[in-house]
Short mmCIF file of C-alpha atoms (C1' of nucleotides) in Angstrom, two decimals:
data_model
loop_
_atom_site.label_atom_id
_atom_site.label_comp_id
_atom_site.label_asym_id
_atom_site.label_seq_id
_atom_site.Cartn_x
_atom_site.Cartn_y
_atom_site.Cartn_z
CA MET A 1 -69.00 43.01 -61.03
CA THR A 2 -70.22 46.35 -62.29
CA GLY A 3 -73.42 46.59 -64.18
CA GLY A 4 -72.02 46.68 -67.70
CA GLY A 5 -69.15 44.23 -67.27
CA GLN A 6 -65.58 44.69 -66.14
CA LEU A 7 -63.63 47.77 -67.10
CA VAL A 8 -60.57 47.14 -69.27
CA LEU A 9 -57.96 49.77 -69.95
CA LEU A 10 -56.54 49.18 -73.42
CA VAL A 11 -53.10 50.73 -73.90
CA GLU A 12 -52.19 50.47 -77.57
CA ASP A 13 -50.95 53.03 -80.06
CA GLU A 14 -51.60 51.22 -83.29
CA ALA A 15 -55.05 52.15 -84.55
CA ALA A 16 -55.85 48.93 -86.40
CA MET A 17 -55.00 46.70 -83.46
CA ARG A 18 -56.97 48.93 -81.16
CA ARG A 19 -60.04 48.70 -83.34
CA PHE A 20 -59.76 44.95 -83.43
CA LEU A 21 -59.36 44.56 -79.70
CA ARG A 22 -62.05 47.07 -78.98
CA ALA A 23 -64.55 45.19 -81.10
CA SER A 24 -63.60 41.80 -79.68
CA LEU A 25 -63.67 42.87 -76.06
CA GLN A 26 -66.88 44.82 -76.34
CA ALA A 27 -68.46 41.80 -77.98
CA GLN A 28 -67.55 39.90 -74.80
CA GLY A 29 -69.34 42.45 -72.68
CA PHE A 30 -66.33 44.35 -71.33
CA ARG A 31 -66.39 48.09 -70.91
CA LEU A 32 -63.38 49.86 -72.37
CA VAL A 33 -61.14 52.82 -71.72
CA GLU A 34 -58.38 53.48 -74.21
CA ALA A 35 -54.97 55.08 -74.09
CA ALA A 36 -52.36 55.49 -76.81
CA THR A 37 -49.45 56.76 -74.75
CA VAL A 38 -47.78 56.22 -71.40
CA ARG A 39 -49.06 59.57 -70.22
CA GLU A 40 -52.64 58.81 -71.16
CA ALA A 41 -52.36 55.37 -69.61
CA LEU A 42 -51.27 56.72 -66.24
CA ILE A 43 -54.06 59.25 -66.20
CA ALA A 44 -56.58 56.60 -67.19
CA VAL A 45 -55.46 54.25 -64.40
CA ALA A 46 -55.81 57.02 -61.86
CA THR A 47 -59.16 58.33 -63.03
CA HIS A 48 -60.99 55.18 -64.17
CA ASN A 49 -59.61 52.58 -61.81
CA PRO A 50 -59.90 49.75 -64.33
CA ASP A 51 -60.31 46.08 -63.45
CA LEU A 52 -57.57 45.07 -65.87
CA VAL A 53 -54.90 46.71 -68.00
CA LEU A 54 -54.13 45.34 -71.44
CA LEU A 55 -50.80 46.80 -72.36
CA ASP A 56 -48.94 46.84 -75.64
CA LEU A 57 -45.26 47.33 -74.98
CA GLY A 58 -44.46 49.28 -78.15
CA LEU A 59 -45.58 52.74 -77.18
CA PRO A 60 -44.27 55.87 -78.87
CA ASP A 61 -43.62 58.11 -75.88
CA GLY A 62 -41.92 55.80 -73.49
CA ASP A 63 -41.20 52.46 -72.03
CA GLY A 64 -43.97 50.00 -71.29
CA ILE A 65 -41.87 48.28 -68.64
CA ALA A 66 -41.45 51.51 -66.76
CA LEU A 67 -45.17 52.11 -67.08
CA THR A 68 -45.80 48.72 -65.51
CA ARG A 69 -43.60 49.61 -62.56
CA THR A 70 -45.28 52.96 -62.10
CA ILE A 71 -48.74 51.44 -62.12
CA ARG A 72 -47.62 48.83 -59.61
CA GLU A 73 -46.47 51.46 -57.18
CA GLY A 74 -50.03 52.51 -56.62
CA SER A 75 -52.24 49.67 -57.75
CA ARG A 76 -52.60 45.91 -57.92
CA VAL A 77 -54.75 45.93 -61.02
CA PRO A 78 -53.92 42.93 -63.22
CA ILE A 79 -51.60 43.92 -66.07
CA LEU A 80 -51.60 41.74 -69.15
CA VAL A 81 -48.81 42.56 -71.56
CA VAL A 82 -49.14 42.02 -75.28
CA SER A 83 -46.08 42.52 -77.40
CA ALA A 84 -44.56 41.86 -80.77
CA ARG A 85 -41.24 41.33 -79.03
CA GLY A 86 -40.93 37.67 -78.25
CA ARG A 87 -37.42 37.61 -76.79
CA GLU A 88 -37.21 35.74 -73.52
CA SER A 89 -35.46 38.61 -71.80
CA ASP A 90 -38.35 40.92 -72.69
CA LYS A 91 -40.82 38.58 -71.07
CA VAL A 92 -38.75 38.15 -67.93
CA GLU A 93 -38.31 41.87 -67.60
CA ALA A 94 -42.00 42.61 -67.99
CA LEU A 95 -43.10 39.89 -65.62
CA ASP A 96 -40.60 40.90 -62.98
CA ALA A 97 -41.67 44.52 -63.35
CA GLY A 98 -45.11 43.50 -62.14
CA ALA A 99 -46.97 42.27 -65.21
CA ASP A 100 -49.23 39.30 -64.57
CA ASP A 101 -48.96 37.70 -67.98
CA TYR A 102 -47.23 38.17 -71.31
CA LEU A 103 -48.60 37.31 -74.73
CA THR A 104 -46.61 37.43 -77.90
CA LYS A 105 -48.19 38.70 -81.07
CA PRO A 106 -49.73 37.21 -83.01
CA PHE A 107 -52.09 35.67 -80.47
CA GLY A 108 -55.52 34.16 -80.60
CA MET A 109 -58.43 36.03 -79.14
CA ASN A 110 -59.59 32.95 -77.24
CA GLU A 111 -56.27 32.61 -75.51
CA LEU A 112 -56.29 36.27 -74.59
CA LEU A 113 -59.75 35.93 -73.12
CA ALA A 114 -58.79 32.79 -71.20
CA ARG A 115 -55.77 34.56 -69.72
CA MET A 116 -57.93 37.52 -68.82
CA ARG A 117 -60.24 35.15 -66.97
CA VAL A 118 -57.26 33.81 -65.05
CA ALA A 119 -56.29 37.36 -64.11
CA PHE A 120 -59.79 38.16 -62.91
CA ARG A 121 -59.89 34.94 -60.96
CA HIS A 122 -56.68 35.82 -59.17
CA HIS A 123 -57.62 39.36 -58.47
CA GLY A 124 -61.07 38.41 -57.27
CA ALA A 125 -59.70 35.83 -54.88
CA GLU A 126 -57.13 38.28 -53.62
CA ARG A 127 -59.69 40.86 -52.75
CA GLY A 128 -61.79 38.15 -51.25
CA GLU A 129 -65.42 38.49 -50.43
CA ARG A 130 -66.31 41.86 -49.04
CA ALA A 131 -65.78 41.59 -45.31
CA PRO A 132 -69.26 41.72 -43.89
CA VAL A 133 -69.49 43.65 -40.68
CA VAL A 134 -72.73 44.16 -38.84
CA GLU A 135 -73.12 46.99 -36.35
CA VAL A 136 -76.09 47.43 -34.08
CA GLY A 137 -75.80 49.82 -31.21
CA GLU A 138 -72.68 48.88 -29.32
CA LEU A 139 -72.53 45.44 -30.90
CA HIS A 140 -69.89 44.97 -33.54
CA LEU A 141 -70.05 41.66 -35.40
CA ASP A 142 -67.25 40.82 -37.82
CA LEU A 143 -68.33 37.80 -39.82
CA GLU A 144 -65.04 37.53 -41.67
CA ARG A 145 -62.89 37.37 -38.59
CA ARG A 146 -65.50 35.60 -36.54
CA GLN A 147 -65.13 38.20 -33.88
CA VAL A 148 -67.63 39.93 -31.63
CA VAL A 149 -66.99 43.21 -29.87
CA VAL A 150 -69.40 44.87 -27.47
CA ALA A 151 -68.78 48.43 -26.36
CA GLY A 152 -65.16 48.17 -27.41
CA THR A 153 -64.48 44.95 -25.55
CA GLU A 154 -64.01 41.64 -27.25
CA VAL A 155 -66.57 39.07 -26.20
CA HIS A 156 -66.18 35.33 -26.41
CA LEU A 157 -69.05 33.30 -27.80
CA THR A 158 -69.42 29.53 -27.84
CA PRO A 159 -69.85 27.87 -31.25
CA ILE A 160 -73.62 27.69 -30.97
CA GLU A 161 -73.96 31.21 -29.69
CA TYR A 162 -71.88 32.47 -32.55
CA LYS A 163 -73.82 30.48 -35.11
CA ILE A 164 -77.06 31.98 -33.88
CA LEU A 165 -75.72 35.50 -33.83
CA ALA A 166 -74.10 35.13 -37.24
CA LEU A 167 -77.35 33.81 -38.68
CA LEU A 168 -79.27 36.74 -37.29
CA GLY A 169 -76.48 39.07 -38.40
CA ARG A 170 -76.61 37.86 -41.97
CA ASN A 171 -80.29 38.71 -41.86
CA VAL A 172 -80.25 41.96 -39.95
CA GLY A 173 -83.68 43.34 -39.37
CA LYS A 174 -85.38 40.22 -40.60
CA LEU A 175 -87.47 38.01 -38.41
CA LEU A 176 -86.30 34.42 -38.11
CA THR A 177 -88.62 31.75 -36.74
CA HIS A 178 -87.54 29.27 -34.09
CA GLN A 179 -87.70 26.63 -36.74
CA GLN A 180 -85.42 28.46 -39.14
CA ILE A 181 -82.88 29.02 -36.40
CA LEU A 182 -82.99 25.41 -35.28
CA GLU A 183 -82.60 24.09 -38.79
CA GLU A 184 -79.71 26.38 -39.61
CA VAL A 185 -77.81 25.94 -36.38
CA TRP A 186 -78.58 22.40 -35.26
CA GLY A 187 -79.86 20.82 -38.47
CA PRO A 188 -83.26 19.84 -39.83
CA ALA A 189 -83.67 17.03 -37.31
CA TYR A 190 -83.94 19.50 -34.43
CA ALA A 191 -86.74 21.67 -35.79
CA THR A 192 -88.92 21.05 -32.74
CA HIS A 193 -86.43 21.70 -29.92
CA THR A 194 -87.58 25.26 -29.35
CA HIS A 195 -86.17 25.18 -25.87
CA TYR A 196 -82.59 25.02 -27.18
CA VAL A 197 -83.03 28.38 -28.83
CA ARG A 198 -84.37 29.98 -25.67
CA VAL A 199 -81.53 28.74 -23.50
CA HIS A 200 -78.82 29.87 -25.85
CA MET A 201 -80.53 33.14 -26.63
CA ALA A 202 -80.51 33.90 -22.92
CA GLU A 203 -76.77 33.23 -22.78
CA LEU A 204 -76.24 35.38 -25.83
CA ARG A 205 -78.12 38.26 -24.28
CA LYS A 206 -76.08 38.03 -21.11
CA LYS A 207 -73.04 38.60 -23.24
CA ILE A 208 -74.11 41.25 -25.69
CA GLU A 209 -77.04 43.11 -24.15
CA ARG A 210 -76.44 45.92 -21.73
CA ASP A 211 -79.55 44.87 -19.80
CA PRO A 212 -80.37 41.28 -20.73
CA ALA A 213 -83.79 41.58 -19.18
CA ARG A 214 -84.65 44.35 -21.63
CA PRO A 215 -83.15 43.33 -24.93
CA ARG A 216 -82.51 46.15 -27.35
CA ILE A 217 -80.55 44.20 -29.95
CA LEU A 218 -81.84 40.64 -29.85
CA VAL A 219 -85.55 41.15 -29.76
CA THR A 220 -88.18 38.49 -29.23
CA GLU A 221 -91.14 38.33 -31.55
CA PRO A 222 -93.59 36.47 -29.31
CA GLY A 223 -95.04 33.35 -30.81
CA VAL A 224 -92.76 33.48 -33.83
CA GLY A 225 -89.06 33.86 -33.27
CA TYR A 226 -86.25 36.40 -32.96
CA ARG A 227 -84.81 39.32 -34.83
CA LEU A 228 -81.60 41.32 -34.80
CA ARG A 229 -82.47 45.01 -34.79
CA ASP A 230 -80.98 46.86 -37.70
CA ARG A 231 -81.01 50.23 -36.02
CA ASP A 232 -80.63 51.14 -32.43
CA ASP A 233 -83.84 53.03 -32.16
CA ALA A 234 -84.00 54.97 -28.96
CA ALA A 235 -85.96 52.68 -26.70
CA ARG A 236 -88.03 53.44 -23.75
CA GLY A 237 -86.56 53.55 -20.36
CA MET B 1 -32.92 21.53 -42.37
CA THR B 2 -34.57 21.28 -45.79
CA GLY B 3 -37.02 23.99 -45.02
CA GLY B 4 -35.29 26.64 -47.09
CA GLY B 5 -36.85 26.84 -50.53
CA GLN B 6 -40.36 26.53 -51.81
CA LEU B 7 -41.63 23.07 -52.54
CA VAL B 8 -42.39 22.37 -56.20
CA LEU B 9 -44.29 19.32 -57.37
CA LEU B 10 -42.97 18.30 -60.76
CA VAL B 11 -45.44 16.19 -62.73
CA GLU B 12 -43.65 14.88 -65.80
CA ASP B 13 -43.36 11.39 -67.24
CA GLU B 14 -40.48 11.89 -69.59
CA ALA B 15 -37.24 11.07 -67.80
CA ALA B 16 -34.95 13.40 -69.70
CA MET B 17 -37.14 16.44 -69.23
CA ARG B 18 -37.54 15.62 -65.57
CA ARG B 19 -33.80 15.42 -65.07
CA PHE B 20 -33.36 18.75 -66.75
CA LEU B 21 -36.05 20.50 -64.75
CA ARG B 22 -34.92 18.91 -61.53
CA ALA B 23 -31.39 20.17 -62.00
CA SER B 24 -32.47 23.65 -63.00
CA LEU B 25 -34.97 24.09 -60.22
CA GLN B 26 -32.73 22.70 -57.53
CA ALA B 27 -30.01 25.06 -58.70
CA GLN B 28 -32.49 27.87 -57.98
CA GLY B 29 -32.97 26.63 -54.43
CA PHE B 30 -36.34 24.96 -54.83
CA ARG B 31 -37.13 21.72 -53.10
CA LEU B 32 -38.72 19.10 -55.33
CA VAL B 33 -41.26 16.33 -55.23
CA GLU B 34 -41.79 14.36 -58.41
CA ALA B 35 -44.66 12.45 -59.94
CA ALA B 36 -44.86 10.63 -63.24
CA THR B 37 -48.57 9.86 -63.33
CA VAL B 38 -51.91 11.41 -62.46
CA ARG B 39 -52.26 9.04 -59.56
CA GLU B 40 -48.91 9.90 -58.10
CA ALA B 41 -49.57 13.58 -58.62
CA LEU B 42 -52.79 13.51 -56.64
CA ILE B 43 -51.19 11.65 -53.79
CA ALA B 44 -48.27 14.06 -53.80
CA VAL B 45 -50.52 17.11 -53.64
CA ALA B 46 -52.41 15.68 -50.69
CA THR B 47 -49.41 14.52 -48.74
CA HIS B 48 -46.68 17.04 -49.55
CA ASN B 49 -48.78 20.16 -49.89
CA PRO B 50 -46.51 21.80 -52.48
CA ASP B 51 -46.21 25.54 -53.02
CA LEU B 52 -46.50 25.14 -56.78
CA VAL B 53 -47.34 22.41 -59.28
CA LEU B 54 -45.44 22.23 -62.54
CA LEU B 55 -47.54 20.02 -64.76
CA ASP B 56 -46.76 18.42 -68.08
CA LEU B 57 -50.00 17.66 -69.87
CA GLY B 58 -48.82 14.55 -71.67
CA LEU B 59 -49.17 11.96 -68.96
CA PRO B 60 -49.51 8.25 -69.70
CA ASP B 61 -52.29 7.27 -67.31
CA GLY B 62 -54.75 10.05 -67.78
CA ASP B 63 -55.75 13.54 -68.59
CA GLY B 64 -53.80 16.49 -67.28
CA ILE B 65 -56.81 18.77 -67.61
CA ALA B 66 -58.87 16.50 -65.42
CA LEU B 67 -56.00 16.39 -62.95
CA THR B 68 -56.03 20.18 -62.83
CA ARG B 69 -59.73 20.19 -62.01
CA THR B 70 -59.31 17.57 -59.32
CA ILE B 71 -56.50 19.46 -57.66
CA ARG B 72 -58.55 22.66 -57.77
CA GLU B 73 -61.38 20.98 -55.89
CA GLY B 74 -59.27 20.77 -52.79
CA SER B 75 -56.47 23.29 -53.16
CA ARG B 76 -55.54 26.67 -54.53
CA VAL B 77 -51.91 25.81 -55.12
CA PRO B 78 -50.61 27.55 -58.26
CA ILE B 79 -50.60 25.21 -61.26
CA LEU B 80 -48.25 25.98 -64.11
CA VAL B 81 -48.87 23.88 -67.18
CA VAL B 82 -46.10 22.97 -69.57
CA SER B 83 -47.04 21.22 -72.76
CA ALA B 84 -45.87 20.27 -76.20
CA ARG B 85 -49.38 20.92 -77.45
CA GLY B 86 -49.55 24.52 -78.58
CA ARG B 87 -53.08 24.61 -79.93
CA GLU B 88 -55.08 27.52 -78.68
CA SER B 89 -57.94 25.32 -77.59
CA ASP B 90 -55.58 23.32 -75.39
CA LYS B 91 -54.46 26.47 -73.63
CA VAL B 92 -57.98 27.76 -73.13
CA GLU B 93 -59.11 24.45 -71.76
CA ALA B 94 -56.23 24.19 -69.30
CA LEU B 95 -56.55 27.77 -68.10
CA ASP B 96 -60.29 27.46 -67.64
CA ALA B 97 -59.83 24.20 -65.78
CA GLY B 98 -57.92 26.12 -63.14
CA ALA B 99 -54.35 26.34 -64.38
CA ASP B 100 -52.64 29.63 -63.65
CA ASP B 101 -50.35 29.73 -66.65
CA TYR B 102 -49.51 27.74 -69.75
CA LEU B 103 -46.12 27.40 -71.39
CA THR B 104 -45.55 25.73 -74.71
CA LYS B 105 -42.49 23.58 -75.24
CA PRO B 106 -39.85 24.40 -76.06
CA PHE B 107 -39.52 27.15 -73.48
CA GLY B 108 -36.66 29.03 -71.90
CA MET B 109 -35.74 28.35 -68.31
CA ASN B 110 -35.68 32.04 -67.52
CA GLU B 111 -39.21 32.54 -68.73
CA LEU B 112 -40.35 29.57 -66.69
CA LEU B 113 -38.71 30.97 -63.61
CA ALA B 114 -40.20 34.42 -64.20
CA ARG B 115 -43.66 32.92 -64.56
CA MET B 116 -43.13 30.92 -61.39
CA ARG B 117 -42.26 34.14 -59.59
CA VAL B 118 -45.51 35.65 -60.86
CA ALA B 119 -47.41 32.63 -59.54
CA PHE B 120 -45.77 32.91 -56.13
CA ARG B 121 -46.49 36.62 -56.07
CA HIS B 122 -50.15 36.01 -56.78
CA HIS B 123 -50.52 33.22 -54.31
CA GLY B 124 -48.78 35.20 -51.61
CA ALA B 125 -50.96 38.24 -52.19
CA GLU B 126 -54.04 36.07 -52.28
CA ARG B 127 -53.25 34.70 -48.88
CA GLY B 128 -52.86 38.19 -47.59
CA GLU B 129 -49.11 38.48 -47.24
CA ARG B 130 -49.32 42.21 -47.11
CA ALA B 131 -47.93 43.16 -43.75
CA PRO B 132 -44.50 41.58 -43.48
CA VAL B 133 -44.23 42.27 -39.78
CA VAL B 134 -46.78 41.39 -37.14
CA GLU B 135 -46.52 42.59 -33.57
CA VAL B 136 -48.68 41.35 -30.75
CA GLY B 137 -47.67 42.08 -27.20
CA GLU B 138 -44.07 41.07 -26.87
CA LEU B 139 -44.19 38.86 -29.94
CA HIS B 140 -42.47 40.21 -33.02
CA LEU B 141 -43.03 38.15 -36.16
CA ASP B 142 -41.16 39.09 -39.32
CA LEU B 143 -42.71 37.14 -42.17
CA GLU B 144 -40.22 38.36 -44.72
CA ARG B 145 -37.11 37.41 -42.80
CA ARG B 146 -38.77 34.39 -41.25
CA GLN B 147 -37.73 35.58 -37.84
CA VAL B 148 -39.49 35.38 -34.51
CA VAL B 149 -38.52 37.55 -31.57
CA VAL B 150 -40.13 37.38 -28.15
CA ALA B 151 -39.41 40.09 -25.60
CA GLY B 152 -36.29 41.08 -27.50
CA THR B 153 -34.88 37.58 -27.76
CA GLU B 154 -34.86 35.61 -30.98
CA VAL B 155 -36.71 32.32 -30.69
CA HIS B 156 -36.16 29.23 -32.77
CA LEU B 157 -39.24 27.53 -34.19
CA THR B 158 -39.41 24.19 -35.96
CA PRO B 159 -40.72 24.24 -39.54
CA ILE B 160 -44.23 23.27 -38.56
CA GLU B 161 -44.37 25.67 -35.68
CA TYR B 162 -43.30 28.48 -37.95
CA LYS B 163 -45.85 27.56 -40.59
CA ILE B 164 -48.63 27.66 -38.04
CA LEU B 165 -47.51 30.95 -36.58
CA ALA B 166 -47.00 32.50 -40.02
CA LEU B 167 -50.46 31.38 -41.09
CA LEU B 168 -52.02 32.89 -38.01
CA GLY B 169 -49.87 35.98 -38.46
CA ARG B 170 -51.01 36.55 -42.02
CA ASN B 171 -54.51 36.51 -40.63
CA VAL B 172 -54.08 38.46 -37.43
CA GLY B 173 -57.26 38.70 -35.48
CA LYS B 174 -59.02 36.22 -37.71
CA LEU B 175 -60.21 32.94 -36.31
CA LEU B 176 -58.86 29.95 -38.22
CA THR B 177 -60.50 26.57 -37.86
CA HIS B 178 -58.54 23.42 -37.10
CA GLN B 179 -59.33 22.32 -40.60
CA GLN B 180 -57.99 25.46 -42.22
CA ILE B 181 -54.79 25.18 -40.26
CA LEU B 182 -54.35 21.51 -41.08
CA GLU B 183 -54.97 22.05 -44.77
CA GLU B 184 -52.60 24.97 -45.03
CA VAL B 185 -49.82 23.51 -42.96
CA TRP B 186 -49.99 19.78 -43.56
CA GLY B 187 -52.06 19.56 -46.74
CA PRO B 188 -55.60 18.60 -47.69
CA ALA B 189 -55.12 14.97 -46.70
CA TYR B 190 -54.71 15.86 -43.02
CA ALA B 191 -57.90 17.80 -42.45
CA THR B 192 -59.04 15.49 -39.67
CA HIS B 193 -55.88 15.22 -37.58
CA THR B 194 -56.96 17.82 -35.08
CA HIS B 195 -54.62 16.41 -32.50
CA TYR B 196 -51.57 17.53 -34.51
CA VAL B 197 -52.62 21.12 -34.15
CA ARG B 198 -53.04 20.81 -30.41
CA VAL B 199 -49.66 19.28 -29.83
CA HIS B 200 -47.81 21.85 -31.91
CA MET B 201 -49.83 24.71 -30.52
CA ALA B 202 -48.75 23.67 -27.06
CA GLU B 203 -45.11 23.74 -28.18
CA LEU B 204 -45.60 27.14 -29.78
CA ARG B 205 -47.07 28.52 -26.61
CA LYS B 206 -44.16 27.28 -24.59
CA LYS B 207 -41.95 29.33 -26.83
CA ILE B 208 -43.87 32.54 -27.31
CA GLU B 209 -46.29 32.90 -24.42
CA ARG B 210 -45.18 34.38 -21.16
CA ASP B 211 -47.45 31.98 -19.29
CA PRO B 212 -48.31 29.10 -21.62
CA ALA B 213 -51.11 27.99 -19.35
CA ARG B 214 -52.83 31.35 -19.84
CA PRO B 215 -52.34 32.25 -23.45
CA ARG B 216 -52.71 35.91 -24.34
CA ILE B 217 -51.50 35.77 -27.91
CA LEU B 218 -52.46 32.37 -29.26
CA VAL B 219 -55.98 32.03 -28.05
CA THR B 220 -58.14 28.92 -28.26
CA GLU B 221 -61.68 29.16 -29.49
CA PRO B 222 -63.11 25.92 -28.13
CA GLY B 223 -64.89 23.82 -30.69
CA VAL B 224 -63.65 25.94 -33.58
CA GLY B 225 -59.96 26.69 -33.80
CA TYR B 226 -57.33 29.26 -32.88
CA ARG B 227 -56.70 32.93 -33.33
CA LEU B 228 -53.74 35.28 -33.09
CA ARG B 229 -54.90 38.21 -31.01
CA ASP B 230 -54.52 41.57 -32.66
CA ARG B 231 -55.59 43.79 -29.84
CA ASP B 232 -54.10 43.37 -26.43
CA ASP B 233 -57.06 43.55 -24.14
CA ALA B 234 -55.84 43.20 -20.62
CA ALA B 235 -57.02 39.73 -19.74
CA ARG B 236 -57.67 38.64 -16.26
CA GLY B 237 -56.89 35.22 -14.92
"C1'" DG C 1 -108.75 36.43 -9.59
"C1'" DC C 2 -107.27 32.18 -11.70
"C1'" DC C 3 -105.39 29.50 -15.54
"C1'" DG C 4 -102.41 28.29 -19.44
"C1'" DG C 5 -99.12 29.04 -23.12
"C1'" DG C 6 -95.01 31.00 -24.41
"C1'" DC C 7 -90.89 32.81 -22.52
"C1'" DA C 8 -86.54 33.61 -19.49
"C1'" DT C 9 -83.50 31.83 -16.27
"C1'" DC C 10 -80.87 28.65 -13.36
"C1'" DA C 11 -78.33 24.66 -12.44
"C1'" DA C 12 -76.51 19.84 -12.77
"C1'" DG C 13 -74.78 16.16 -15.30
"C1'" DA C 14 -73.15 14.46 -19.75
"C1'" DA C 15 -70.51 14.95 -23.69
"C1'" DA C 16 -67.19 17.06 -26.38
"C1'" DC C 17 -63.10 19.26 -26.43
"C1'" DC C 18 -58.41 20.71 -25.00
"C1'" DA C 19 -53.50 20.75 -22.85
"C1'" DT C 20 -49.80 18.26 -21.71
"C1'" DC C 21 -46.48 14.58 -21.13
"C1'" DA C 22 -43.79 11.16 -23.01
"C1'" DA C 23 -42.51 7.24 -25.74
"C1'" DG C 24 -41.63 5.66 -30.28
"C1'" DA C 25 -40.80 6.82 -35.31
"C1'" DT C 26 -38.64 9.37 -38.72
"C1'" DG C 27 -35.38 11.75 -41.29
"C1'" DC C 28 -31.13 14.33 -41.57
"C1'" DC C 29 -26.32 15.17 -40.52
"C1'" DG C 30 -21.74 14.05 -40.31
"C1'" DC D 1 -23.73 4.02 -38.07
"C1'" DG D 2 -25.06 7.06 -34.17
"C1'" DG D 3 -26.66 11.54 -32.58
"C1'" DC D 4 -29.81 15.13 -33.01
"C1'" DA D 5 -33.96 17.58 -33.94
"C1'" DT D 6 -38.43 16.98 -35.15
"C1'" DC D 7 -42.82 14.86 -35.80
"C1'" DT D 8 -46.39 11.38 -34.75
"C1'" DT D 9 -49.14 8.91 -31.75
"C1'" DG D 10 -51.18 7.31 -27.44
"C1'" DA D 11 -52.63 8.16 -22.67
"C1'" DT D 12 -54.36 11.06 -19.02
"C1'" DG D 13 -56.69 14.63 -16.55
"C1'" DG D 14 -58.77 19.12 -16.74
"C1'" DT D 15 -61.92 22.53 -18.98
"C1'" DT D 16 -65.65 24.27 -21.76
"C1'" DT D 17 -69.88 23.70 -23.80
"C1'" DC D 18 -74.33 21.49 -24.56
"C1'" DT D 19 -78.41 19.32 -23.10
"C1'" DT D 20 -82.03 18.69 -20.17
"C1'" DG D 21 -85.24 19.42 -16.44
"C1'" DA D 22 -87.14 22.51 -12.97
"C1'" DT D 23 -88.94 26.96 -11.70
"C1'" DG D 24 -91.06 31.38 -12.09
"C1'" DC D 25 -92.64 35.43 -14.92
"C1'" DC D 26 -95.69 37.96 -18.13
"C1'" DC D 27 -99.97 38.43 -20.43
"C1'" DG D 28 -104.33 37.66 -22.27
"C1'" DG D 29 -108.64 34.89 -21.81
"C1'" DC D 30 -112.21 33.56 -18.94
#
DNA sequence: GCCGGGCATCAAGAAACCATCAAGATGCCG
DNA sequence: CGGCATCTTGATGGTTTCTTGATGCCCGGC
């Protein structure tokens, strides 16, 4: 989500319709880019990288279906077609060309907005949550794949070890108390079993620290807890 | 082997309409499961794990919108609503409840099929069906042609074995939990039958691992799940 | 120098988990 | 109806992981 709302590319040649859609969409908080021709539309897709394309099929300088195909060659942006043509074959053609939905004019603004929400939902899910990867020194922690690589070699962690490391990784640089770690990993009932953390931290260090006796990544904060370094500051000898 | 086409759950109480849709969809190569009530529909989703739900809103024993919400709580299966009600508010409500598309009766079969193709396209992309061919070691998995080749020889997998391998293949390198595998392959109702996964994983390994006792491709992550290796680190015994 | 608290490490047993075999159950095909 | 492929389910033995207790280190206070 960008600061001022999602960016919609409106491809429509008729001025009145464009004014109407512009007003309605802006009222909903969308940002807008507009194009009146196939040429303009292609340029706009390339330069603005919109979050959704709202495409009227009846353009003066070319075929909206072909435009859909061309956009699809280089982008997965949701394309929502709006058209006065209501023939079934038109719909099938547009949808098979890569459009994600097809509305026949006249349509209600609420339905258009609902279908836009569906498109955003799909596209959001498709892109998924940004794959969070944490890198500290030679440690490479991929939270999405649940994979840990140290110095180029994959390392196997037990469930508890991974939970601890993932917790620290999601809070790189921050200090976590024994209690916080215990509650997150074992559950609130274990908040006093400080020893558990020590044992598993030792195992973890054996696996990811170059010299477990002198931790550079998983550092102890005496009397408080542990912390995952966010930079690999050059350490002393 | 019935495993050919995609499985569609048809939720429709009116007998005539059901006959018509059944005939049309089967002619297109889809496999069908049918439900006439909300209750039946929920059971069918949980037990048959369909690839798409075709839902008529006018059910006798309850609300189709509520059914949509309930399905969405446990599954991301595409839901395509078909309804005699054409009011805009009905559409908005259904789409916001989690439906992926909304067709008003009467509709053309070709449009329905085109919209189903869109739904499959979305769902496939969402699950990451980007790379149609996955290669790990001597395993060659072609997701598009549904073909598995090991060391140059084609290998036959049962439907469940293939589903598991395809799921892991679409997520190469990513660790999938027992639960994720069970829900994707068997359906939401089977999330606790961990043993199923073990048995079929053993069969899979017999077929695609050089030494099934020392898996290099289908690796176990004890306490969590399984993973399809993406890098081929030389593993020692 | 001696003591005590917090910490790291080791190791053994318990518990949880996994692989595998095989016998029934099921569904599909002719 | 019988044969075939597949899936479910139970039983068994092996493996990994977790817990728990024992031991020794570091460091500051006294």
